[in-house]
Structures are given as structure tokens and as C-alpha cells.
Short mmCIF file of C-alpha atoms in Angstrom, two decimals:
data_model
loop_
_atom_site.label_atom_id
_atom_site.label_comp_id
_atom_site.label_asym_id
_atom_site.label_seq_id
_atom_site.Cartn_x
_atom_site.Cartn_y
_atom_site.Cartn_z
CA MET A 10 89.40 118.53 112.38
CA SER A 11 92.02 115.81 111.78
CA ALA A 12 94.37 114.47 114.44
CA ILE A 13 97.24 116.36 112.82
CA GLU A 14 95.27 119.62 112.87
CA GLN A 15 94.37 119.03 116.50
CA THR A 16 98.04 118.59 117.26
CA GLU A 17 98.91 121.87 115.62
CA ALA A 18 96.09 123.67 117.43
CA ALA A 19 97.11 122.30 120.81
CA ARG A 20 100.89 122.52 120.42
CA PRO A 21 101.78 125.23 123.02
CA ARG A 22 103.09 123.83 126.30
CA GLY A 23 101.10 124.35 129.44
CA THR A 24 97.72 124.29 127.72
CA ARG A 25 95.19 122.24 129.67
CA LEU A 26 92.89 120.21 127.47
CA PRO A 27 89.96 117.88 128.16
CA ARG A 28 91.13 114.26 128.29
CA ARG A 29 89.67 113.32 124.90
CA ALA A 30 91.18 116.38 123.21
CA ARG A 31 94.55 115.67 124.81
CA ARG A 32 94.42 112.05 123.64
CA ASN A 33 93.63 113.16 120.08
CA GLN A 34 96.48 115.66 120.23
CA LEU A 35 98.92 112.96 121.37
CA LEU A 36 97.74 110.61 118.62
CA GLY A 37 98.30 113.35 116.05
CA ALA A 38 101.83 113.94 117.31
CA ALA A 39 102.54 110.21 117.38
CA GLN A 40 101.31 109.86 113.80
CA GLU A 41 103.73 112.54 112.64
CA VAL A 42 106.66 110.88 114.41
CA PHE A 43 105.85 107.29 113.45
CA VAL A 44 105.26 108.18 109.79
CA ALA A 45 108.49 110.19 109.61
CA GLN A 46 110.73 107.83 111.59
CA GLY A 47 109.07 104.42 111.69
CA TYR A 48 108.19 102.59 114.87
CA HIS A 49 111.65 101.39 115.82
CA SER A 50 113.38 104.76 115.44
CA ALA A 51 110.64 106.76 117.14
CA ALA A 52 110.97 107.50 120.84
CA MET A 53 108.38 108.54 123.39
CA ASP A 54 110.58 111.59 124.06
CA ASP A 55 110.18 112.60 120.40
CA ILE A 56 106.40 112.21 120.56
CA ALA A 57 106.10 114.18 123.81
CA GLU A 58 108.28 116.92 122.36
CA ARG A 59 106.25 117.00 119.16
CA ALA A 60 103.03 117.27 121.15
CA GLY A 61 104.47 119.93 123.42
CA VAL A 62 103.84 117.96 126.61
CA SER A 63 105.98 116.28 129.26
CA LYS A 64 106.63 112.55 129.11
CA PRO A 65 104.57 111.93 132.28
CA VAL A 66 101.54 113.48 130.52
CA LEU A 67 102.08 111.16 127.56
CA TYR A 68 102.32 108.14 129.85
CA GLN A 69 99.10 109.14 131.61
CA HIS A 70 97.29 108.35 128.36
CA PHE A 71 99.42 105.55 126.91
CA PRO A 72 101.47 103.16 129.07
CA GLY A 73 104.04 102.53 126.34
CA LYS A 74 105.07 103.07 122.74
CA LEU A 75 103.39 99.90 121.48
CA GLU A 76 100.05 100.79 123.09
CA LEU A 77 100.26 104.23 121.49
CA TYR A 78 101.05 102.72 118.10
CA LEU A 79 98.19 100.23 118.36
CA ALA A 80 95.72 102.98 119.31
CA LEU A 81 96.79 104.93 116.24
CA LEU A 82 96.58 101.82 114.06
CA ASP A 83 93.06 101.07 115.32
CA GLN A 84 92.00 104.61 114.43
CA HIS A 85 93.29 104.46 110.88
CA CYS A 86 92.19 100.91 110.16
CA GLU A 87 88.66 101.96 111.12
CA SER A 88 88.96 105.03 108.91
CA LEU A 89 89.86 102.89 105.88
CA LEU A 90 87.04 100.43 106.55
CA GLN A 91 84.47 103.20 106.86
CA SER A 92 85.70 104.81 103.63
CA VAL A 93 85.27 101.54 101.74
CA ARG A 94 81.82 100.94 103.20
CA THR A 95 80.76 104.50 102.37
CA ALA A 96 81.98 104.07 98.79
CA LEU A 97 80.06 100.82 98.35
CA ALA A 98 76.89 102.41 99.69
CA SER A 99 77.23 105.60 97.64
CA THR A 100 75.48 104.28 94.52
CA SER A 101 73.59 101.30 93.13
CA ASP A 102 75.36 101.61 89.76
CA ASN A 103 77.98 98.89 89.90
CA LYS A 104 80.55 100.55 87.64
CA LEU A 105 80.32 103.74 89.70
CA ARG A 106 80.51 101.58 92.83
CA VAL A 107 83.80 100.07 91.64
CA ALA A 108 85.14 103.56 90.86
CA ALA A 109 84.09 104.90 94.26
CA THR A 110 85.77 101.99 96.02
CA MET A 111 88.97 102.42 94.04
CA ASP A 112 88.93 106.13 94.80
CA ALA A 113 88.51 105.41 98.52
CA TYR A 114 91.90 103.66 98.50
CA PHE A 115 93.52 106.45 96.48
CA ALA A 116 92.13 109.09 98.84
CA TYR A 117 93.36 107.08 101.80
CA VAL A 118 96.96 106.90 100.59
CA GLU A 119 96.93 110.50 99.38
CA ASP A 120 95.96 111.89 102.80
CA GLU A 121 98.73 114.29 103.80
CA GLY A 122 99.13 112.71 107.22
CA GLY A 123 100.55 109.56 105.64
CA ALA A 124 98.54 107.29 107.94
CA PHE A 125 98.37 104.59 105.26
CA ARG A 126 102.04 103.87 105.93
CA LEU A 127 101.13 102.64 109.40
CA VAL A 128 98.61 100.22 107.90
CA PHE A 129 100.24 99.07 104.66
CA GLU A 130 103.94 99.81 105.21
CA SER A 131 104.48 99.31 108.93
CA ASP A 132 107.96 98.30 110.09
CA LEU A 133 106.32 96.41 112.95
CA THR A 134 104.40 93.70 111.10
CA ASN A 135 106.34 91.01 112.97
CA GLU A 136 104.48 92.13 116.10
CA PRO A 137 101.39 89.84 116.39
CA ALA A 138 99.07 92.62 117.59
CA VAL A 139 100.01 94.78 114.60
CA ARG A 140 99.80 91.93 112.09
CA GLU A 141 96.37 90.96 113.43
CA ARG A 142 95.02 94.48 112.95
CA VAL A 143 96.43 94.89 109.45
CA ASP A 144 95.13 91.49 108.36
CA ARG A 145 91.76 92.16 109.96
CA VAL A 146 91.10 95.46 108.19
CA SER A 147 92.11 93.94 104.83
CA LEU A 148 89.70 91.08 105.51
CA GLN A 149 86.89 93.40 106.63
CA CYS A 150 87.25 95.56 103.51
CA ALA A 151 87.19 92.44 101.34
CA GLU A 152 84.12 91.14 103.17
CA ALA A 153 82.29 94.42 102.55
CA ILE A 154 83.13 94.21 98.84
CA SER A 155 82.30 90.50 98.62
CA GLU A 156 78.81 91.03 100.05
CA VAL A 157 77.98 93.33 97.15
CA ILE A 158 79.48 90.92 94.60
CA ALA A 159 77.58 87.94 96.02
CA GLU A 160 74.31 89.86 96.15
CA ASP A 161 74.59 91.10 92.56
CA THR A 162 76.05 88.03 90.86
CA GLY A 163 74.80 85.07 92.84
CA LEU A 164 78.35 83.76 93.17
CA SER A 165 79.15 81.71 96.25
CA THR A 166 80.60 83.32 99.36
CA ASP A 167 84.03 81.84 98.66
CA GLU A 168 84.00 82.92 95.01
CA SER A 169 82.85 86.44 95.89
CA MET A 170 85.49 86.73 98.59
CA LEU A 171 88.24 85.71 96.18
CA LEU A 172 87.20 88.44 93.74
CA ALA A 173 86.87 90.98 96.55
CA VAL A 174 90.35 90.28 97.88
CA GLY A 175 91.63 90.80 94.34
CA LEU A 176 89.84 94.13 93.91
CA GLY A 177 90.92 95.45 97.29
CA GLY A 178 94.49 94.28 96.85
CA VAL A 179 94.84 95.81 93.41
CA SER A 180 93.36 99.09 94.64
CA GLN A 181 95.76 99.59 97.52
CA VAL A 182 98.86 98.35 95.68
CA VAL A 183 98.24 100.57 92.65
CA ALA A 184 97.31 103.55 94.82
CA ARG A 185 100.55 103.21 96.77
CA TYR A 186 102.56 102.88 93.56
CA TRP A 187 100.83 105.94 92.12
CA LEU A 188 101.74 107.98 95.18
CA SER A 189 105.32 106.74 95.64
CA SER A 190 106.19 107.15 91.95
CA GLU A 191 104.97 110.77 92.05
CA SER A 192 103.05 109.96 88.91
CA PRO A 193 102.02 112.92 86.74
CA ILE A 194 98.69 111.16 86.19
CA PRO A 195 95.95 113.02 88.12
CA ARG A 196 94.16 110.98 90.77
CA ASP A 197 90.80 110.96 88.98
CA THR A 198 92.48 109.76 85.78
CA ALA A 199 94.36 107.05 87.66
CA VAL A 200 91.14 105.90 89.31
CA SER A 201 89.36 105.90 85.95
CA LEU A 202 92.10 103.77 84.36
CA LEU A 203 92.08 101.26 87.19
CA THR A 204 88.29 101.17 87.21
CA SER A 205 88.27 100.37 83.48
CA LEU A 206 90.68 97.50 84.08
CA ALA A 207 88.69 96.09 87.00
CA TRP A 208 85.29 96.65 85.39
CA ARG A 209 86.23 94.69 82.27
CA GLY A 210 86.74 91.72 84.55
CA ILE A 211 83.96 92.03 87.12
CA ALA A 212 81.35 93.03 84.52
CA GLY A 213 81.83 89.63 82.92
CA PHE A 214 79.82 88.09 85.74
CA PRO A 215 76.08 88.39 84.97
CA LEU A 216 73.77 90.09 87.40
CA HIS A 217 71.87 87.67 89.58
CA PRO A 218 68.18 87.72 88.46
CA VAL A 219 65.72 88.91 91.05
CA GLU A 220 62.97 86.57 92.26
CA GLY A 221 60.28 88.25 90.21
CA GLN A 222 62.23 87.81 87.01
CA LEU A 223 62.83 84.14 87.77
CA SER A 224 59.14 83.56 88.35
CA ALA A 225 58.14 85.37 85.17
CA GLU A 226 60.59 83.34 83.11
CA GLY A 227 59.27 80.12 84.60
CA HIS A 228 55.74 80.77 83.36
#
């Protein structure tokens, strides 16, 4: 059950919930408010009202609006990172691996909760704690991609990282454009088109020969 669904399930006032369930409920309500209004326009009163709790209950879990926002950001940055890692591990076929990774970004921005806006379109990026988290998850996703590139091509760490940053950046920018433009192109078609573009580039790097092949060629 998503945070938004937990919010809906726990909306009635006066309902006593275990601490973890209450925290998840509050995060779901905060996500709805922050996505709809942005950080600066959102108020703790709005979030408490959306969650169906009193402000003192909200403050029992989060000492302030920034702490609440950062907790939500941590949750969704981790979700993106895990999606990318899962996509990379889903197959050993590199073209399918590129497609799965691209699709992970499209799925992330298409999620109805709009959490990607907190990560990629935050109105609080001048806040160091927010900027650090956004930069970190972009770096971690690129590192996960670069490990696969380095392993398969034999390119240096720096070269692999450069390519990985490019692949990740293109994926999230195009996915966000696709969503915001309300494109008539279905998601799977959009992913296929972007995969074709990326694959024509990344496939130009030869696979790194395995040790056994090197030895055989040397004899």
C-alpha cells in the first residue's frame, strides 16, 4: 500500500494508529500537499487537515515543515534508486537492461502521487539539505549504471561515469517532458524510442573480453 493509499485509509479523525502507520499516513498527506502547492505555499495546518489529525499530533512526529519535507524526500529518493538498481539487475541482456532502466524513470514520473516533483522539480533546491539529497540520488543512480558499463566495456571509472550520467539525465528529462506534454505516445513506445536512441550510442562500445577469451587468443 502506497503512502497516499495509507493516507486515504487512515483519514477519519480520532483514529488511533501505531506510530509507524501514523508516520506513513502523515507522509502521504504531506506528499499530496507539497506536490499540489509546493514547499513554500504549503502549511503545516494544511498537512494536518489533509491527514485528519491535529497539529500537535503532526508535530509529535515531525518538529517542523523542513524535517517533514526531508523525510519525504529521503523516502522517494530511495524509491528511485531501488527502481534503477532493480532494472539493472533484471536481465543480463544489455539492450533490455537499457530499456528497463529507461522504463524505471518513466514509471517513476508517471506515478500518480507525483513524488518525482519533489526530487526533480522541487522549489526548495536552494536549501542545502534538499540540494544534497537530490544531487546524491542522481549520483547514486549514475554510479549504479556506471558499474555495469565499466564491467561490460572495460572503460575507465571516469569514462563509465560520464556515460552513466548522460543516460540517467536523458532518461529523467525525457520522461518528465513526456509526462508534462501529455504526449499521445504510449509509455512503452516512448521507452522503446528512447532506448533505440541510447542503444545506438552505448552499443558502439565493444564488450570487454572475459579472461578466458583473452587467454585463448594469446595462445
